[in-house]
Amino acid sequence: MFGGQVVPPSNSPHLRKSGSRPVVFDLDGEQGNTEMEGLLHSTESNDLKIPSLPISTAAIMPSPILLWRFKVLLFFLWGFFCCKIGWDSVMRMSVNLRDLFLYEAFLYYNPLLLVTMMVWLWGVNLWVFAQSTISYAKIFDLDQNHLTHREIWKVATWMTIIVPISMTAYLYLYSHGEVSLAASQPVFLYCAVALILIFPFDIFYLSSRYYLLRTLWRIVFPLQAITFSDFFLADILTSMSKVFSDLERSVCRMVHRQVATIAWFEADSVCGSHSIGIPIILVLPYIFRLFQCLRQYKDTKEKTALFNALKYSTAVPVIFVSALKYHVLPDSWTNFYRPLWLLSGVLNSLYSFYWDVTRDWDLSCFTRIFKFNKPSLCSHLLHGRKWVYFWVIGSNFILRLAWTYKLSAHLRHNYLTVFTITALEMIRRFQWVFFRVENEWTKMSSKSNLQLSEISSEEDKLLAPSNHNV
């Protein structure tokens, strides 16, 4: 098969290429004249050599696995150089300024880092759904142009590259005395992100950006019936309330030209940690979700929507009572407001945990964990593995309790701890997505089967023979 060239007879009809003129020669004479044989032989040789060109060209191209390994190597080299330049830049600063400046730099960039992490996790969610029988496009009412998990990961990859580069440039420029250039780095990055989101031309996944902005508009102004996409994204936004509060502080400093300074560390500063804007931004995602539940009750008259609204209202005292620490006397905080904050935090955590398990996941007070012998009651996505349910329920309970720490403004002085808890909340929401989407898919499938059974029963009645005598 891969040996030398096989030369068929000169009078073979297969020598003629498709679309060329037929070759006519005398069959009565000898095997044809020598010139005709030479012409046919040269034509045959050319035809056999032409297909070999793409094979030799393809042999030069590297394999996809080699290209992937090369990209991973470049990614790690890029990460190493960013860490090296950032570390050297921080070490150039004085010791008394180093921690304060790191806190400021971290505050500018940790919201975008957390958003990048959420995009990566959402890509993993879509990848798992693509491997299963769950049609997430039908659940979220997506068109044919929706982003797949590969495209989501491509967006996350660019975010992973661009955000640390801007942060490294910020540290490098500030440590080398270029304060004005350093201050422009986060401003330019935030403006670029905003422009990409609202860019009206058909680049950067226009349909997906429009879908996201339209859903955000429906969340802020629930003036029409609530869809699954509306309250699904609104639930995710509640897990990112810390991100929005840090964005508010960052934008506030940019507007008041406090970037690359430490003026905002003063307690009475406009953008300081005692600002009333922090609890307001923290509570907004919960207020949006509360209004959605009230709108849902107006449309459906289901009392479940009112109980769901009550769940989101329990986050309001946690946020505002915590913020009162900066505005009341220390004795009043210790004797009255702190116990009230603890009580409201425990109530919010337990209520939210109960709703996750029994309503969003529909596990019916944990009883479905022990009913794997009934296929309709176990998870089609995770194949009814008990350890998965124990892990998800246990981790959800612990992280729900830790989430109160993040909502409390008076505990946010340790920014690394708060960042870690916020990242863990992203992971909790990532786990929550699997069960919530699967539960919705199960409900949709049940309704479809019920409708099909009703249609078939009606057809059977119509086609059934009548007993009337004519």
CSV table of C-alpha atoms in Angstrom, one decimal:
chain,number,residue,atom,x,y,z
A,1,MET,CA,0.0,0.0,0.0
A,2,PHE,CA,2.8,2.4,0.9
A,3,GLY,CA,5.3,0.9,-1.6
A,4,GLY,CA,6.6,2.2,-5.0
A,5,GLN,CA,4.4,3.6,-7.8
A,6,VAL,CA,2.3,1.1,-9.6
A,7,VAL,CA,2.3,1.7,-13.4
A,8,PRO,CA,-0.9,0.4,-15.1
A,9,PRO,CA,-1.0,-0.5,-18.8
A,10,SER,CA,-0.8,2.5,-21.2
A,11,ASN,CA,-4.2,1.6,-22.6
A,12,SER,CA,-5.9,1.7,-19.2
A,13,PRO,CA,-9.1,3.8,-19.2
A,14,HIS,CA,-8.2,5.0,-15.7
A,15,LEU,CA,-5.3,7.1,-16.9
A,16,ARG,CA,-7.7,9.9,-18.0
A,17,LYS,CA,-8.3,12.6,-15.4
A,18,SER,CA,-11.8,13.8,-14.7
A,19,GLY,CA,-12.7,16.6,-17.1
A,20,SER,CA,-9.9,16.1,-19.6
A,21,ARG,CA,-10.2,15.1,-23.2
A,22,PRO,CA,-10.4,11.4,-24.0
A,23,VAL,CA,-7.3,9.7,-25.2
A,24,VAL,CA,-7.9,8.0,-28.6
A,25,PHE,CA,-5.4,5.6,-30.1
A,26,ASP,CA,-5.5,2.6,-32.5
A,27,LEU,CA,-6.3,-0.7,-30.8
A,28,ASP,CA,-5.9,-2.7,-34.0
A,29,GLY,CA,-2.2,-1.8,-34.4
A,30,GLU,CA,0.5,-2.5,-32.0
A,31,GLN,CA,0.4,-1.2,-28.4
A,32,GLY,CA,0.5,2.4,-29.7
A,33,ASN,CA,3.4,4.5,-30.8
A,34,THR,CA,6.2,5.4,-28.5
A,35,GLU,CA,5.2,9.1,-28.3
A,36,MET,CA,1.8,8.3,-27.1
A,37,GLU,CA,3.1,5.9,-24.5
A,38,GLY,CA,5.6,8.5,-23.2
A,39,LEU,CA,2.8,11.1,-22.9
A,40,LEU,CA,0.6,8.7,-21.0
A,41,HIS,CA,3.4,7.7,-18.7
A,42,SER,CA,4.3,11.3,-17.9
A,43,THR,CA,0.6,12.1,-17.3
A,44,GLU,CA,0.4,9.1,-14.9
A,45,SER,CA,3.5,10.1,-13.0
A,46,ASN,CA,2.2,13.7,-12.5
A,47,ASP,CA,-1.2,12.4,-11.3
A,48,LEU,CA,0.5,10.2,-8.8
A,49,LYS,CA,2.8,12.9,-7.5
A,50,ILE,CA,0.2,15.6,-7.0
A,51,PRO,CA,-1.6,13.9,-4.1
A,52,SER,CA,1.7,13.5,-2.3
A,53,LEU,CA,2.1,17.2,-1.8
A,54,PRO,CA,-0.5,17.6,1.0
A,55,ILE,CA,0.9,14.6,2.8
A,56,SER,CA,4.3,16.1,3.0
A,57,THR,CA,2.9,19.4,4.0
A,58,ALA,CA,0.8,17.8,6.8
A,59,ALA,CA,3.9,16.0,8.0
A,60,ILE,CA,5.6,19.3,8.7
A,61,MET,CA,2.7,20.6,10.8
A,62,PRO,CA,3.0,19.8,14.6
A,63,SER,CA,0.3,17.6,16.2
A,64,PRO,CA,-2.5,19.2,18.3
A,65,ILE,CA,-1.1,17.6,21.5
A,66,LEU,CA,2.3,19.2,20.9
A,67,LEU,CA,0.7,22.6,20.3
A,68,TRP,CA,-1.4,22.3,23.5
A,69,ARG,CA,1.7,21.4,25.5
A,70,PHE,CA,3.5,24.4,24.0
A,71,LYS,CA,0.7,26.8,25.0
A,72,VAL,CA,0.7,25.4,28.5
A,73,LEU,CA,4.4,25.9,28.7
A,74,LEU,CA,4.0,29.5,27.6
A,75,PHE,CA,1.2,30.0,30.1
A,76,PHE,CA,3.4,28.9,33.0
A,77,LEU,CA,6.4,31.0,31.8
A,78,TRP,CA,4.1,34.0,31.6
A,79,GLY,CA,2.8,33.3,35.2
A,80,PHE,CA,6.4,32.9,36.5
A,81,PHE,CA,7.5,36.2,34.9
A,82,CYS,CA,4.4,38.1,36.3
A,83,CYS,CA,5.1,36.7,39.8
A,84,LYS,CA,8.8,37.5,39.6
A,85,ILE,CA,8.3,41.1,38.4
A,86,GLY,CA,5.5,41.7,40.9
A,87,TRP,CA,7.5,40.3,43.8
A,88,ASP,CA,10.6,42.3,42.9
A,89,SER,CA,8.4,45.4,42.6
A,90,VAL,CA,6.9,44.9,46.1
A,91,MET,CA,10.3,44.3,47.6
A,92,ARG,CA,11.5,47.7,46.4
A,93,MET,CA,9.0,49.5,48.5
A,94,SER,CA,9.5,50.5,52.2
A,95,VAL,CA,8.2,48.1,54.8
A,96,ASN,CA,5.7,50.5,56.3
A,97,LEU,CA,4.2,51.2,52.9
A,98,ARG,CA,4.3,47.7,51.5
A,99,ASP,CA,1.2,46.2,53.3
A,100,LEU,CA,-0.9,49.3,52.7
A,101,PHE,CA,-0.1,49.4,49.0
A,102,LEU,CA,-0.7,45.6,48.6
A,103,TYR,CA,-4.1,46.1,50.1
A,104,GLU,CA,-4.9,48.8,47.7
A,105,ALA,CA,-3.7,46.9,44.6
A,106,PHE,CA,-5.5,43.8,45.8
A,107,LEU,CA,-8.8,45.8,46.1
A,108,TYR,CA,-8.6,47.0,42.5
A,109,TYR,CA,-7.9,43.6,41.0
A,110,ASN,CA,-9.5,41.0,43.2
A,111,PRO,CA,-13.1,41.7,41.8
A,112,LEU,CA,-11.9,40.9,38.3
A,113,LEU,CA,-9.9,37.9,39.5
A,114,LEU,CA,-13.1,36.5,41.2
A,115,VAL,CA,-15.1,37.1,38.1
A,116,THR,CA,-12.5,35.3,36.1
A,117,MET,CA,-12.7,32.4,38.5
A,118,MET,CA,-16.5,32.3,38.1
A,119,VAL,CA,-16.2,32.2,34.3
A,120,TRP,CA,-13.9,29.2,34.5
A,121,LEU,CA,-16.3,27.4,36.8
A,122,TRP,CA,-19.2,28.2,34.5
A,123,GLY,CA,-17.3,26.7,31.7
A,124,VAL,CA,-16.9,23.5,33.7
A,125,ASN,CA,-20.7,23.5,34.4
A,126,LEU,CA,-21.4,23.7,30.7
A,127,TRP,CA,-18.9,21.0,29.9
A,128,VAL,CA,-20.5,18.6,32.4
A,129,PHE,CA,-24.0,19.4,31.0
A,130,ALA,CA,-22.7,18.7,27.5
A,131,GLN,CA,-21.6,15.3,28.6
A,132,SER,CA,-25.0,14.5,30.1
A,133,THR,CA,-28.5,14.4,28.7
A,134,ILE,CA,-29.4,17.8,30.2
A,135,SER,CA,-30.2,20.4,27.5
A,136,TYR,CA,-29.1,23.6,29.2
A,137,ALA,CA,-29.8,25.5,26.0
A,138,LYS,CA,-33.4,24.6,26.3
A,139,ILE,CA,-33.5,25.4,30.0
A,140,PHE,CA,-32.1,28.9,29.5
A,141,ASP,CA,-34.0,29.4,26.2
A,142,LEU,CA,-30.7,30.0,24.2
A,143,ASP,CA,-30.5,30.2,20.5
A,144,GLN,CA,-28.1,28.4,18.2
A,145,ASN,CA,-25.4,31.0,18.7
A,146,HIS,CA,-24.9,30.4,22.4
A,147,LEU,CA,-21.4,30.0,23.7
A,148,THR,CA,-20.2,26.5,24.4
A,149,HIS,CA,-17.8,25.5,27.2
A,150,ARG,CA,-14.8,25.9,24.9
A,151,GLU,CA,-15.7,29.5,24.0
A,152,ILE,CA,-16.3,30.2,27.7
A,153,TRP,CA,-12.9,28.8,28.6
A,154,LYS,CA,-11.4,30.9,25.8
A,155,VAL,CA,-12.9,34.1,27.3
A,156,ALA,CA,-11.7,33.0,30.8
A,157,THR,CA,-8.1,32.4,29.4
A,158,TRP,CA,-7.9,35.9,28.0
A,159,MET,CA,-9.2,37.3,31.3
A,160,THR,CA,-6.6,35.2,33.2
A,161,ILE,CA,-3.9,36.7,31.1
A,162,ILE,CA,-5.0,40.4,30.9
A,163,VAL,CA,-5.9,41.0,34.6
A,164,PRO,CA,-2.6,39.8,36.1
A,165,ILE,CA,-0.6,41.7,33.4
A,166,SER,CA,-2.4,44.9,34.4
A,167,MET,CA,-1.7,44.2,38.1
A,168,THR,CA,1.9,43.5,37.4
A,169,ALA,CA,2.3,46.7,35.5
A,170,TYR,CA,0.6,48.6,38.3
A,171,LEU,CA,3.1,47.3,40.9
A,172,TYR,CA,6.1,47.7,38.7
A,173,LEU,CA,5.3,51.3,37.7
A,174,TYR,CA,4.5,52.4,41.2
A,175,SER,CA,7.6,50.9,42.7
A,176,HIS,CA,9.7,52.7,40.1
A,177,GLY,CA,8.3,56.1,40.8
A,178,GLU,CA,5.8,56.3,37.9
A,179,VAL,CA,2.8,57.0,40.1
A,180,SER,CA,0.6,58.6,37.4
A,181,LEU,CA,1.2,55.7,35.0
A,182,ALA,CA,0.6,53.2,37.7
A,183,ALA,CA,-2.7,54.9,38.6
A,184,SER,CA,-3.9,54.7,34.9
A,185,GLN,CA,-3.6,50.9,34.8
A,186,PRO,CA,-6.7,49.9,36.8
A,187,VAL,CA,-8.6,52.8,35.2
A,188,PHE,CA,-7.8,51.6,31.7
A,189,LEU,CA,-8.6,48.0,32.5
A,190,TYR,CA,-12.1,48.9,34.0
A,191,CYS,CA,-12.9,51.2,31.1
A,192,ALA,CA,-11.9,48.4,28.6
A,193,VAL,CA,-14.1,45.9,30.3
A,194,ALA,CA,-17.1,48.3,30.3
A,195,LEU,CA,-16.5,49.1,26.6
A,196,ILE,CA,-16.3,45.5,25.6
A,197,LEU,CA,-19.6,44.7,27.3
A,198,ILE,CA,-21.5,47.5,25.6
A,199,PHE,CA,-19.7,47.4,22.2
A,200,PRO,CA,-22.5,47.5,19.6
A,201,PHE,CA,-20.7,45.8,16.7
A,202,ASP,CA,-20.8,42.1,15.9
A,203,ILE,CA,-17.5,41.1,17.5
A,204,PHE,CA,-16.7,39.7,20.9
A,205,TYR,CA,-19.8,37.4,20.9
A,206,LEU,CA,-22.4,40.2,20.4
A,207,SER,CA,-25.4,38.0,20.8
A,208,SER,CA,-24.1,36.5,24.1
A,209,ARG,CA,-23.2,40.0,25.5
A,210,TYR,CA,-26.7,41.3,24.5
A,211,TYR,CA,-28.3,38.3,26.2
A,212,LEU,CA,-26.3,39.0,29.4
A,213,LEU,CA,-27.1,42.7,29.4
A,214,ARG,CA,-30.7,42.1,28.7
A,215,THR,CA,-31.0,39.6,31.6
A,216,LEU,CA,-29.2,42.1,33.9
A,217,TRP,CA,-31.7,44.7,32.9
A,218,ARG,CA,-34.6,42.4,33.7
A,219,ILE,CA,-33.1,41.6,37.1
A,220,VAL,CA,-32.8,45.3,38.0
A,221,PHE,CA,-36.2,46.1,36.7
A,222,PRO,CA,-38.5,43.1,37.0
A,223,LEU,CA,-41.3,44.6,34.9
A,224,GLN,CA,-42.3,41.4,33.1
A,225,ALA,CA,-42.7,37.7,34.0
A,226,ILE,CA,-39.6,36.2,35.6
A,227,THR,CA,-37.9,33.5,33.6
A,228,PHE,CA,-35.5,30.8,34.8
A,229,SER,CA,-32.5,32.7,33.4
A,230,ASP,CA,-33.6,35.8,35.4
A,231,PHE,CA,-33.6,34.3,38.8
A,232,PHE,CA,-30.8,31.9,38.1
A,233,LEU,CA,-28.4,34.8,37.3
A,234,ALA,CA,-29.8,36.8,40.2
A,235,ASP,CA,-29.0,34.0,42.5
A,236,ILE,CA,-25.4,33.9,41.2
A,237,LEU,CA,-25.2,37.7,41.7
A,238,THR,CA,-26.0,37.3,45.4
A,239,SER,CA,-22.8,35.2,45.7
A,240,MET,CA,-20.9,38.0,44.1
A,241,SER,CA,-22.2,40.8,46.3
A,242,LYS,CA,-18.6,41.2,47.8
A,243,VAL,CA,-17.3,41.7,44.2
A,244,PHE,CA,-19.8,44.5,43.6
A,245,SER,CA,-19.0,46.2,46.9
A,246,ASP,CA,-15.2,46.2,46.0
A,247,LEU,CA,-16.1,47.5,42.5
A,248,GLU,CA,-17.9,50.3,44.1
A,249,ARG,CA,-15.0,51.2,46.3
A,250,SER,CA,-12.6,51.0,43.3
A,251,VAL,CA,-14.7,53.2,41.1
A,252,CYS,CA,-15.2,55.6,43.9
A,253,ARG,CA,-11.4,56.0,44.2
A,254,MET,CA,-11.0,56.4,40.5
A,255,VAL,CA,-13.6,59.2,40.4
A,256,HIS,CA,-12.0,61.0,43.4
A,257,ARG,CA,-8.5,60.4,42.0
A,258,GLN,CA,-7.3,58.4,45.0
A,259,VAL,CA,-5.7,55.6,42.9
A,260,ALA,CA,-2.1,54.8,44.0
A,261,THR,CA,-2.6,56.8,47.2
A,262,ILE,CA,-3.4,55.9,50.8
A,263,ALA,CA,-5.8,58.8,51.4
A,264,TRP,CA,-8.8,56.5,51.4
A,265,PHE,CA,-7.5,54.7,54.5
A,266,GLU,CA,-8.9,57.5,56.7
A,267,ALA,CA,-12.1,56.6,58.5
A,268,ASP,CA,-14.0,59.6,57.3
A,269,SER,CA,-12.8,59.3,53.7
A,270,VAL,CA,-15.5,59.3,51.0
A,271,CYS,CA,-14.3,55.9,49.8
A,272,GLY,CA,-13.1,54.6,53.1
A,273,SER,CA,-14.2,51.4,54.8
A,274,HIS,CA,-16.8,53.2,56.9
A,275,SER,CA,-18.7,54.4,53.8
A,276,ILE,CA,-22.4,53.9,53.7
A,277,GLY,CA,-22.1,52.8,50.1
A,278,ILE,CA,-20.6,49.4,51.1
A,279,PRO,CA,-23.7,48.0,52.8
A,280,ILE,CA,-25.9,49.5,50.1
A,281,ILE,CA,-24.1,47.7,47.3
A,282,LEU,CA,-23.9,44.5,49.4
A,283,VAL,CA,-27.6,44.4,49.8
A,284,LEU,CA,-28.7,45.3,46.3
A,285,PRO,CA,-28.5,41.7,44.8
A,286,TYR,CA,-30.7,40.4,47.6
A,287,ILE,CA,-33.2,43.3,47.1
A,288,PHE,CA,-33.3,42.5,43.4
A,289,ARG,CA,-34.0,38.8,44.1
A,290,LEU,CA,-36.6,39.8,46.7
A,291,PHE,CA,-38.5,41.9,44.1
A,292,GLN,CA,-38.3,38.9,41.7
A,293,CYS,CA,-40.0,36.7,44.2
A,294,LEU,CA,-42.8,39.3,44.8
A,295,ARG,CA,-43.3,39.6,41.1
A,296,GLN,CA,-43.4,35.8,40.8
A,297,TYR,CA,-46.1,35.7,43.5
A,298,LYS,CA,-48.1,38.3,41.7
A,299,ASP,CA,-48.0,36.2,38.5
A,300,THR,CA,-48.5,32.8,39.9
A,301,LYS,CA,-50.2,33.3,43.3
A,302,GLU,CA,-47.9,30.6,44.8
A,303,LYS,CA,-47.1,31.0,48.4
A,304,THR,CA,-43.7,29.4,47.9
A,305,ALA,CA,-42.6,32.7,46.2
A,306,LEU,CA,-43.4,34.6,49.4
A,307,PHE,CA,-41.3,32.2,51.6
A,308,ASN,CA,-38.5,32.6,49.1
A,309,ALA,CA,-38.7,36.3,49.4
A,310,LEU,CA,-38.5,36.0,53.1
A,311,LYS,CA,-35.3,34.1,52.7
A,312,TYR,CA,-33.6,37.0,50.9
A,313,SER,CA,-35.0,39.5,53.3
A,314,THR,CA,-33.1,37.8,56.2
A,315,ALA,CA,-29.8,39.0,54.6
A,316,VAL,CA,-30.8,42.7,55.1
A,317,PRO,CA,-30.3,42.8,58.9
A,318,VAL,CA,-27.0,40.9,58.6
A,319,ILE,CA,-25.5,43.6,56.4
A,320,PHE,CA,-26.8,46.7,58.0
A,321,VAL,CA,-26.5,45.7,61.6
A,322,SER,CA,-22.8,44.8,60.9
A,323,ALA,CA,-22.3,48.3,59.3
A,324,LEU,CA,-23.6,49.9,62.5
A,325,LYS,CA,-20.4,49.1,64.3
A,326,TYR,CA,-18.8,52.2,62.8
A,327,HIS,CA,-21.7,54.5,63.8
A,328,VAL,CA,-22.6,53.4,67.4
A,329,LEU,CA,-20.9,53.5,70.7
A,330,PRO,CA,-18.6,50.5,71.6
A,331,ASP,CA,-20.8,49.5,74.6
A,332,SER,CA,-23.9,49.6,72.5
A,333,TRP,CA,-22.3,47.4,69.9
A,334,THR,CA,-21.1,44.8,72.4
A,335,ASN,CA,-24.3,44.6,74.5
A,336,PHE,CA,-27.0,44.9,71.9
A,337,TYR,CA,-26.0,45.1,68.2
A,338,ARG,CA,-23.4,42.3,68.2
A,339,PRO,CA,-25.8,39.7,69.6
A,340,LEU,CA,-28.5,40.9,67.1
A,341,TRP,CA,-26.0,40.5,64.3
A,342,LEU,CA,-25.0,37.0,65.3
A,343,LEU,CA,-28.7,36.0,65.6
A,344,SER,CA,-29.6,37.4,62.2
A,345,GLY,CA,-26.5,35.7,60.7
A,346,VAL,CA,-27.4,32.3,62.0
A,347,LEU,CA,-31.0,32.7,60.9
A,348,ASN,CA,-30.0,33.7,57.4
A,349,SER,CA,-27.5,30.8,57.0
A,350,LEU,CA,-29.9,28.1,58.3
A,351,TYR,CA,-32.8,29.4,56.2
A,352,SER,CA,-30.7,29.6,53.1
A,353,PHE,CA,-29.3,26.1,53.7
A,354,TYR,CA,-32.7,24.6,54.1
A,355,TRP,CA,-34.0,26.3,50.9
A,356,ASP,CA,-31.0,25.1,48.9
A,357,VAL,CA,-31.5,21.5,49.8
A,358,THR,CA,-35.3,21.2,49.9
A,359,ARG,CA,-36.4,23.7,47.3
A,360,ASP,CA,-33.6,24.5,44.8
A,361,TRP,CA,-32.3,20.9,44.8
A,362,ASP,CA,-35.6,19.2,45.7
A,363,LEU,CA,-34.0,16.6,48.0
A,364,SER,CA,-37.1,16.7,50.3
A,365,CYS,CA,-35.4,17.1,53.6
A,366,PHE,CA,-32.5,14.7,52.8
A,367,THR,CA,-34.8,11.7,52.3
A,368,ARG,CA,-33.8,11.2,48.7
A,369,ILE,CA,-30.3,10.4,49.7
A,370,PHE,CA,-31.4,7.0,50.9
A,371,LYS,CA,-33.8,6.2,48.0
A,372,PHE,CA,-31.4,5.3,45.2
A,373,ASN,CA,-33.4,2.2,44.4
A,374,LYS,CA,-36.0,4.4,42.7
A,375,PRO,CA,-34.5,5.9,39.5
A,376,SER,CA,-36.9,8.7,39.4
A,377,LEU,CA,-35.7,10.0,42.8
A,378,CYS,CA,-32.0,9.9,42.3
A,379,SER,CA,-29.8,12.2,40.3
A,380,HIS,CA,-29.5,11.4,36.6
A,381,LEU,CA,-26.5,13.6,36.3
A,382,LEU,CA,-24.4,12.2,39.2
A,383,HIS,CA,-25.8,8.6,39.0
A,384,GLY,CA,-26.9,8.6,42.6
A,385,ARG,CA,-23.5,8.4,44.3
A,386,LYS,CA,-24.2,8.9,48.0
A,387,TRP,CA,-20.8,10.5,48.8
A,388,VAL,CA,-21.6,13.3,46.3
A,389,TYR,CA,-24.7,14.2,48.2
A,390,PHE,CA,-23.1,14.0,51.6
A,391,TRP,CA,-20.2,16.2,50.4
A,392,VAL,CA,-22.4,18.8,48.7
A,393,ILE,CA,-24.8,19.0,51.6
A,394,GLY,CA,-22.0,19.2,54.2
A,395,SER,CA,-19.9,21.7,52.3
A,396,ASN,CA,-23.0,23.8,51.6
A,397,PHE,CA,-23.9,24.0,55.3
A,398,ILE,CA,-20.4,25.0,56.3
A,399,LEU,CA,-20.0,27.6,53.6
A,400,ARG,CA,-23.4,29.0,54.2
A,401,LEU,CA,-22.3,29.8,57.8
A,402,ALA,CA,-19.0,31.2,56.6
A,403,TRP,CA,-20.9,33.4,54.1
A,404,THR,CA,-22.1,35.6,57.0
A,405,TYR,CA,-18.5,36.6,57.5
A,406,LYS,CA,-18.3,38.0,54.0
A,407,LEU,CA,-21.6,40.0,54.4
A,408,SER,CA,-20.3,41.7,57.5
A,409,ALA,CA,-18.5,44.9,56.8
A,410,HIS,CA,-16.9,45.2,60.2
A,411,LEU,CA,-15.0,41.9,59.7
A,412,ARG,CA,-13.5,42.9,56.3
A,413,HIS,CA,-10.1,44.3,57.6
A,414,ASN,CA,-8.5,41.0,56.8
A,415,TYR,CA,-8.8,41.1,53.1
A,416,LEU,CA,-7.0,37.8,52.4
A,417,THR,CA,-9.5,35.9,54.6
A,418,VAL,CA,-12.4,37.6,53.0
A,419,PHE,CA,-11.0,36.9,49.5
A,420,THR,CA,-10.7,33.2,50.5
A,421,ILE,CA,-14.2,33.0,51.8
A,422,THR,CA,-15.6,34.7,48.7
A,423,ALA,CA,-13.7,32.2,46.5
A,424,LEU,CA,-15.1,29.4,48.5
A,425,GLU,CA,-18.6,30.9,48.0
A,426,MET,CA,-17.9,30.8,44.3
A,427,ILE,CA,-17.2,27.0,44.6
A,428,ARG,CA,-20.4,26.5,46.6
A,429,ARG,CA,-22.4,28.3,43.9
A,430,PHE,CA,-20.6,26.2,41.3
A,431,GLN,CA,-21.8,23.0,43.1
A,432,TRP,CA,-25.3,24.5,43.5
A,433,VAL,CA,-25.6,25.0,39.7
A,434,PHE,CA,-25.4,21.3,39.0
A,435,PHE,CA,-28.3,20.4,41.2
A,436,ARG,CA,-30.4,23.4,40.4
A,437,VAL,CA,-30.2,23.0,36.7
A,438,GLU,CA,-30.8,19.3,36.9
A,439,ASN,CA,-33.8,19.8,39.1
A,440,GLU,CA,-35.2,22.3,36.5
A,441,TRP,CA,-34.5,19.8,33.7
A,442,THR,CA,-36.3,17.0,35.6
A,443,LYS,CA,-39.4,19.3,36.0
A,444,MET,CA,-39.4,20.2,32.4
A,445,SER,CA,-39.1,16.5,31.4
A,446,SER,CA,-41.9,15.6,33.7
A,447,LYS,CA,-44.2,18.2,32.2
A,448,SER,CA,-43.4,17.1,28.7
A,449,ASN,CA,-44.1,13.5,29.5
A,450,LEU,CA,-47.4,14.5,31.2
A,451,GLN,CA,-48.4,16.4,28.1
A,452,LEU,CA,-47.5,13.6,25.8
A,453,SER,CA,-49.5,11.1,28.0
A,454,GLU,CA,-52.5,13.4,27.9
A,455,ILE,CA,-52.3,13.8,24.1
A,456,SER,CA,-52.0,10.0,23.6
A,457,SER,CA,-55.0,9.4,25.9
A,458,GLU,CA,-57.1,11.8,24.0
A,459,GLU,CA,-56.1,10.2,20.7
A,460,ASP,CA,-56.9,6.8,22.1
A,461,LYS,CA,-60.4,8.0,23.1
A,462,LEU,CA,-60.9,9.4,19.6
A,463,LEU,CA,-59.7,6.3,17.9
A,464,ALA,CA,-61.5,3.9,20.2
A,465,PRO,CA,-64.4,2.0,18.4
A,466,SER,CA,-67.9,3.2,19.3
A,467,ASN,CA,-70.7,0.8,20.4
A,468,HIS,CA,-73.4,2.8,18.8
A,469,ASN,CA,-75.7,0.9,16.4
A,470,VAL,CA,-76.5,2.7,13.1
